[in-house]
């Protein structure tokens, strides 16, 4: 989709940031935690290099709201070695052959590839790099459509699903033709401008210097100039529009289609928890469009310093691919079994960049989360992309750490992450990100994030799906260098060591409202690797108690 025009940050004045800490530094890490004051926001657009790397930059040194990843490696981790940490990515399939991912994959030491035998006796055959709970399926319905197709739940539950489904169908049916029309108009205008200028590619400066000969050319110049002023080239805008049209078309064809059944290739009953003999040991992608899991995995741990593509947040990580999220809503059974699989096979952190508003068998997932807690596994969850206040009981989001009948968290190993944009100002929170003083724990870089996609590719993507793996990377680093810390301690370290901001930010979408940044998450902070490693060191050495 064409990106919203960024607000001009000029004239915003000074923003004061503080990190409250009275802790003494440890003998292992002697650098002081980052503290900010009288910091001016960055005025210029990000360079190409900064754009591809902004989540790793430092708010103090670069005036970009990253997580100080580069600074942590440069100042805290030289000549230090951590322990390997297994991170499970419960997601779509991952391109296991990607040049930036293949060397950081987890390999099951007890399994022999391709022999069709469960060598390690864990109940899963040939699970060399993880497991695939989707079989050969890919496209799926949203849960609300499945509820209506299968008449799940009582009448009130089905009515709620009906209302939500009708709303989504109406949106898709109205938006799809609009996108197609806009793309057609811009394509026509682009062709006419190429002919008028006598060249295939042109810049905003070319448009500004062009002298229209008639009213039609004036309109064309104005339209194409607006595209550039929104921060995109015309080819980029056309590509976004094409992807937008594809997204809504697939929604109508699969996700929102009440009669579609994407589960048939799997062969199980997804609403019978006892039916667990399904799936296979190949969690690779099934089609090149299945890119979400690869993008997430790259953010966490794409091989560092290999001069390819990009660097992940964490080193010493082994990525376990657990394919359980289709092109549509995930099934509760798959997620519950995926969590248990990860916990039983050594994962210390689970990344969950998925979610949905209806969960007919949420109790299976809650039990799995409790099981993961008993295994000392940290679960990192994306907050969701509907620009909603998750503290409002009407805005249901699953999975979560508080069953509907309760407001209190029932586990202490669950961390929910909202998404930030790269611009320090009122637009700091990504326009799509959910938020909530009680139900979102922390924020992290999640918009315009450059990472791995299938076929050795790289791409910018945005979503809380990108913010969660950034924090997963921080958690993995803590568990690598300070392995004595428990999952609840790692969660507390990440929340308490973040950077608080004394400023107002826009939440709730383009027509939302401004709120203090301190009031939109439980911590009121931005995750920060540099500070987290320092605090983790202090806790591990007994200098600080959480």
Coordinates of C-alpha atoms in Angstrom, one line a residue, residues 1-4 175 178-179 182 232 236-245 247-248:
X1 CA 0.0 0.0 0.0
X2 CA 1.1 3.6 -0.6
X3 CA 2.7 4.7 2.7
X4 CA 1.2 7.5 4.7
X175 CA -11.0 -1.7 -0.9
X178 CA -10.2 1.0 -5.1
X179 CA -6.7 -0.3 -5.1
X182 CA -5.6 3.7 -8.2
X232 CA 8.2 6.3 -2.5
X236 CA 7.6 1.2 -5.3
X237 CA 4.1 2.6 -5.0
X238 CA 2.9 0.3 -7.9
X239 CA 4.5 -2.7 -6.2
X240 CA 2.8 -1.9 -2.9
X241 CA -0.6 -1.5 -4.7
X242 CA -0.1 -4.8 -6.4
X243 CA 0.6 -6.5 -3.1
X244 CA -2.4 -4.8 -1.5
X245 CA -4.6 -6.1 -4.3
X247 CA -3.8 -9.4 -0.1
X248 CA -7.5 -8.4 -0.3

